[in-house]
Coordinates of C-alpha atoms in Angstrom, one line a residue:
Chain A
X1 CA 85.8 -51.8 1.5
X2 CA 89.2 -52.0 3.8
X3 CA 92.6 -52.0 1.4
X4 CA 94.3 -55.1 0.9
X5 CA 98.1 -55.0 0.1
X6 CA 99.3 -58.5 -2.1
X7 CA 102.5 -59.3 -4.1
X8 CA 102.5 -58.3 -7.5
X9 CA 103.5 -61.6 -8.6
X10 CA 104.4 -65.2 -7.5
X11 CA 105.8 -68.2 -9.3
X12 CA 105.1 -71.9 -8.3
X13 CA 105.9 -75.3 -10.1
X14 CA 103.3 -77.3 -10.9
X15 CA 102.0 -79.7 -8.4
X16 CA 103.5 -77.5 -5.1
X17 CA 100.6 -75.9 -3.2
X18 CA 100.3 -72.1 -3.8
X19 CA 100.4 -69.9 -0.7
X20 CA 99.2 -66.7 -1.9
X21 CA 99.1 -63.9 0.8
X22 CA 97.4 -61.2 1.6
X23 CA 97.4 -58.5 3.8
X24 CA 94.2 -56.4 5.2
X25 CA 94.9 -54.9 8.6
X26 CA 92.5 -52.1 8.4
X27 CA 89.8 -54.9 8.4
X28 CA 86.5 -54.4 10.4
X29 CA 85.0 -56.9 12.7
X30 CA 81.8 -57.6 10.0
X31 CA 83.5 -57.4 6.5
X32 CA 84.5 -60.8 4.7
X33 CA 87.7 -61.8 3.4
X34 CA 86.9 -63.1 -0.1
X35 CA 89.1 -64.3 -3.2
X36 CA 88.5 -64.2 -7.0
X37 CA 90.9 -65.1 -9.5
X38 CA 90.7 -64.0 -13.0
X39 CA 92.4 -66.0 -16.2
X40 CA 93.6 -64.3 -19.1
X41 CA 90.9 -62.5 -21.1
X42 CA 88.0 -63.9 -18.7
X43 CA 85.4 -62.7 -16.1
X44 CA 86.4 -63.2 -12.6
X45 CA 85.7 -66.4 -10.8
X46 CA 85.0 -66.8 -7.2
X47 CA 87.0 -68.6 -5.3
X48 CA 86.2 -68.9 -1.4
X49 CA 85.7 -66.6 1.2
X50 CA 85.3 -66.7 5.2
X51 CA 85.1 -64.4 8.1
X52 CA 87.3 -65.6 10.5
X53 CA 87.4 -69.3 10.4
X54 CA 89.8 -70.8 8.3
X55 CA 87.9 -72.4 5.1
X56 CA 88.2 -75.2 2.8
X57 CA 86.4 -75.8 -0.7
X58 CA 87.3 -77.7 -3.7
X59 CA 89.1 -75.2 -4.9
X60 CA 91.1 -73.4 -2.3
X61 CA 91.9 -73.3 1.4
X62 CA 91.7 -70.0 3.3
X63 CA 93.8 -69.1 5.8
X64 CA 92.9 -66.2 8.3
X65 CA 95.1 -65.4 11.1
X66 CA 93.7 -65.0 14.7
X67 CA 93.8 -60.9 14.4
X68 CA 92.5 -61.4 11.0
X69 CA 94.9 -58.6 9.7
X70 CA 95.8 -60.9 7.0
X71 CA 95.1 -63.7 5.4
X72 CA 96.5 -66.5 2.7
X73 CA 94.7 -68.5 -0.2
X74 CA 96.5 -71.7 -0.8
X75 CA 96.0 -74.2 -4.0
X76 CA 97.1 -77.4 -2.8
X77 CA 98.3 -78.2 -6.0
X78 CA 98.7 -76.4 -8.1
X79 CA 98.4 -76.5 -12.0
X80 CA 99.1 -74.6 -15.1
X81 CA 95.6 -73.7 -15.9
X82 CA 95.8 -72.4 -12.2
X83 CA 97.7 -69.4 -13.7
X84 CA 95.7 -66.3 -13.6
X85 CA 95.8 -62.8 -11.7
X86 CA 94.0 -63.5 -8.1
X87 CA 92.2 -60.5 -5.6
X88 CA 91.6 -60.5 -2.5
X89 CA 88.8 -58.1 -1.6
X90 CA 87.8 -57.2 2.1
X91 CA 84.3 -56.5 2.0
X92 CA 80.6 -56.6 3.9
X93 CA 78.9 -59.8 3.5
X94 CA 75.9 -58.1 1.2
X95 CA 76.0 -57.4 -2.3
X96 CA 78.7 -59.7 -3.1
X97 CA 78.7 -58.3 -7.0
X98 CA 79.7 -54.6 -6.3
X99 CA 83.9 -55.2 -5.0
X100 CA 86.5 -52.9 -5.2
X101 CA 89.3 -55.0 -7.2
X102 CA 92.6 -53.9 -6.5
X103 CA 96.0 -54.8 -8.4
X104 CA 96.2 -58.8 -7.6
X105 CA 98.9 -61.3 -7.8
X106 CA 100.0 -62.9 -11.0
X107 CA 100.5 -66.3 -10.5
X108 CA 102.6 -68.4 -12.6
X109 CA 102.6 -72.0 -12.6
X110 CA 105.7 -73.4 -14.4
X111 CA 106.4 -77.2 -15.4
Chain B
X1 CA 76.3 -73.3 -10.3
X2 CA 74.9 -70.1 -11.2
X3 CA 75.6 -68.8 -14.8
X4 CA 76.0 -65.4 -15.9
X5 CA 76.8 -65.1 -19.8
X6 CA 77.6 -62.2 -21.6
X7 CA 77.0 -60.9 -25.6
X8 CA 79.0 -60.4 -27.8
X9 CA 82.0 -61.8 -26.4
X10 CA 84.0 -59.4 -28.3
X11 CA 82.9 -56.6 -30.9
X12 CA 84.7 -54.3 -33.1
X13 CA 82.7 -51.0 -34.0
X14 CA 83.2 -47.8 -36.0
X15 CA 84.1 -44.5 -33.8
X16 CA 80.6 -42.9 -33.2
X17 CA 78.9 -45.6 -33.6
X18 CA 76.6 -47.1 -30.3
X19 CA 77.3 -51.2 -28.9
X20 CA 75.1 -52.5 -27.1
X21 CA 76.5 -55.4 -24.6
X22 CA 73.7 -58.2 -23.2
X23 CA 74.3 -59.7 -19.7
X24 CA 72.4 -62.2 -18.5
X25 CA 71.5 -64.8 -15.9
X26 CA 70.8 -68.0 -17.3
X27 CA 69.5 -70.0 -13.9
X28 CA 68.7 -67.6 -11.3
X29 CA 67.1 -63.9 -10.7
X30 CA 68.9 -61.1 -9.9
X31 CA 67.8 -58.2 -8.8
X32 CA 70.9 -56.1 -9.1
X33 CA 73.4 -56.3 -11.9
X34 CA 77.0 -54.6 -11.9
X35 CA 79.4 -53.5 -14.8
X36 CA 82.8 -53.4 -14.8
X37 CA 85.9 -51.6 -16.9
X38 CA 89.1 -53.3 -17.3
X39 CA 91.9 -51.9 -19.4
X40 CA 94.8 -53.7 -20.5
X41 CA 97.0 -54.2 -17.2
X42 CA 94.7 -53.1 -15.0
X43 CA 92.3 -54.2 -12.7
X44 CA 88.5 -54.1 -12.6
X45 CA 86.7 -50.8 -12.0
X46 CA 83.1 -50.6 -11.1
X47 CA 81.1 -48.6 -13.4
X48 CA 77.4 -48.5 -12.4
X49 CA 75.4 -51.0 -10.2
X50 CA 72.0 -52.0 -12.2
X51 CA 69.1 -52.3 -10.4
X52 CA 65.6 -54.2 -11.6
X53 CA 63.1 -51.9 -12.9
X54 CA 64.7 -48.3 -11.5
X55 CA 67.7 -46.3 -12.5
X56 CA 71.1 -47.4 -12.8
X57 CA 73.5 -45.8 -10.1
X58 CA 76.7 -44.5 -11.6
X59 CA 80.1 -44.6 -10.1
X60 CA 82.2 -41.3 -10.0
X61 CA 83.5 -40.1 -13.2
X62 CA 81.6 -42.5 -15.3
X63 CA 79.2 -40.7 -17.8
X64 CA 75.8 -42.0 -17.3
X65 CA 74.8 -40.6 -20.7
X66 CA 77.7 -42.5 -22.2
X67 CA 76.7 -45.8 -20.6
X68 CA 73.3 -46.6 -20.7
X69 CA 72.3 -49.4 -18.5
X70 CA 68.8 -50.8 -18.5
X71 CA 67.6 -53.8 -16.6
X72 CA 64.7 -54.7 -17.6
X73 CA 64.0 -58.2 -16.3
X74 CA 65.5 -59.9 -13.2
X75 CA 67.6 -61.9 -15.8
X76 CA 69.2 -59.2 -18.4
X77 CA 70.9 -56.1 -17.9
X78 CA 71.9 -54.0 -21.2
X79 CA 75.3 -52.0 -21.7
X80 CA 75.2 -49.3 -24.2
X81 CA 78.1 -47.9 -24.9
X82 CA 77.2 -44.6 -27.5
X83 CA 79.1 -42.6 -29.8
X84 CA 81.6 -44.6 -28.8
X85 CA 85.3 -43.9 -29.1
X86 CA 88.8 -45.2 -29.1
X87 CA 89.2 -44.5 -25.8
X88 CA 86.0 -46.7 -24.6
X89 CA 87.9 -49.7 -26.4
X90 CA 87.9 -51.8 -23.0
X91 CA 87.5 -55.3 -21.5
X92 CA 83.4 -54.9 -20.0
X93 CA 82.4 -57.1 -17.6
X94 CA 79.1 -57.7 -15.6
X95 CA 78.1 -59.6 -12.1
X96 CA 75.3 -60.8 -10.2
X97 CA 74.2 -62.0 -7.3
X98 CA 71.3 -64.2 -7.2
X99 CA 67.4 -63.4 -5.3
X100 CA 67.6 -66.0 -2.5
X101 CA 70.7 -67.0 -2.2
X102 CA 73.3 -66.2 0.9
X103 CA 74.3 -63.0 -1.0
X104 CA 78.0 -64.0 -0.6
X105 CA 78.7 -64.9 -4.0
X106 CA 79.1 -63.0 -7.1
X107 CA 79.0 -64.6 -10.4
X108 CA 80.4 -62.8 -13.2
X109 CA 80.4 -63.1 -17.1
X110 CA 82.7 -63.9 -19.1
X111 CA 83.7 -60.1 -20.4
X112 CA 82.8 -58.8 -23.6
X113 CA 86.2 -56.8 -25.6
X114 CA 84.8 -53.6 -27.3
X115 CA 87.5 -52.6 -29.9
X116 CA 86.3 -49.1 -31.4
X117 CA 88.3 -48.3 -34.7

């Protein structure tokens, strides 16, 4: 799986989108940019994921940039039960249950 | 969506003493099964992929005689963490992907907190 490099932590106020970035520029042309986010004391959840096309869910929208060398989840608004640790993993589209999680961003939604 | 639930949620043992942790699918088929470590402040670290009827596959530096995983049905892979010890007091957690779906999507439990005293 290519490295990703994210910020340790990010703050947001309730009801602003959350742009969460991520960087990856060691990515190869067939592995997936995919997002999980983990609350407190919980499995992971998946979130979205996409190659190279921006992507859009209920959740989340994914933004990949053209040289897909990084890429940036955003919550359109954001909420307090939005607050959890999220991981962006780079990683071939097969086997989606083995990733290599690394460190995350701590996102804090405030009032 | 697919479910994957884990059991116990949280279990407090004596040191040297075996726990066994349950993970299961509850609406699809897996064939392959993977368990995860997290200590407190740390991220997830993959500890053995399960696979359906054959041997689990172990990654480096984790004791496959310590951590016995079976996974014997397409829906339930076992944990079994023996003679365990204060040190194995960790945050476990397993995932699956599911037999005919797009493969994209990994659905994990909800973690299972082994305390060992």
């Amino acid at each position: 799986d290519a490295k990703t490099t994210q910020p340790t932590s990010m703050d947001c106020a309730e009801g602003r989108a959350a742009n969460l970035p991520c960087n990856h520029s060691t990515i190869s042309g067939n592995e997936y940019v995919y997002w999980y986010r983990q609350i407190h004391s919980q499995g992971p959840q998946y979130i979205i994921h996409g190659l190279k096309n921006n992507e859009t869910n209920e959740m989340a929208s994914l933004i990949i940039t053209e040289d897909r060398k990084s890429s940036t989840l955003i919550l359109p608004h954001a909420t307090l039960r939005d607050t959890a640790v999220y991981y962006c993993i780079v990683r071939l589209n097969t086997n989606a249950g083995k990733s290599t999680f690394g460190d995350g961003t701590t996102l804090t939604v405030k009032p | 969506g697919a479910v994957v639930s884990q059991h116990p949620s949280w279990v407090i043992c004596k040191s040297g003493t075996s726990v066994k942790i349950e993970c299961r699918s509850l609406d699809f088929q897996a064939t392959t099964m993977f368990w995860y470590r997290q200590f407190p402040k740390q991220s997830l670290m993959l500890m053995a992929t399960s696979n359906e009827g054959s041997k689990a596959t172990y990654e480096q530096g984790v004791e496959k005689d310590k951590f016995l995983i079976n996974h014997a049905s397409l829906t339930l892979s076992t944990l079994t963490v023996t003679s365990a010890h204060p040190e194995d007091s960790s945050f476990y957690i397993c995932s699956a992907t599911r037999i005919g779906g797009s493969n994209t999507e990994a659905f994990f439990g909800q973690g299972t907190r082994l305390t060992v005293v």
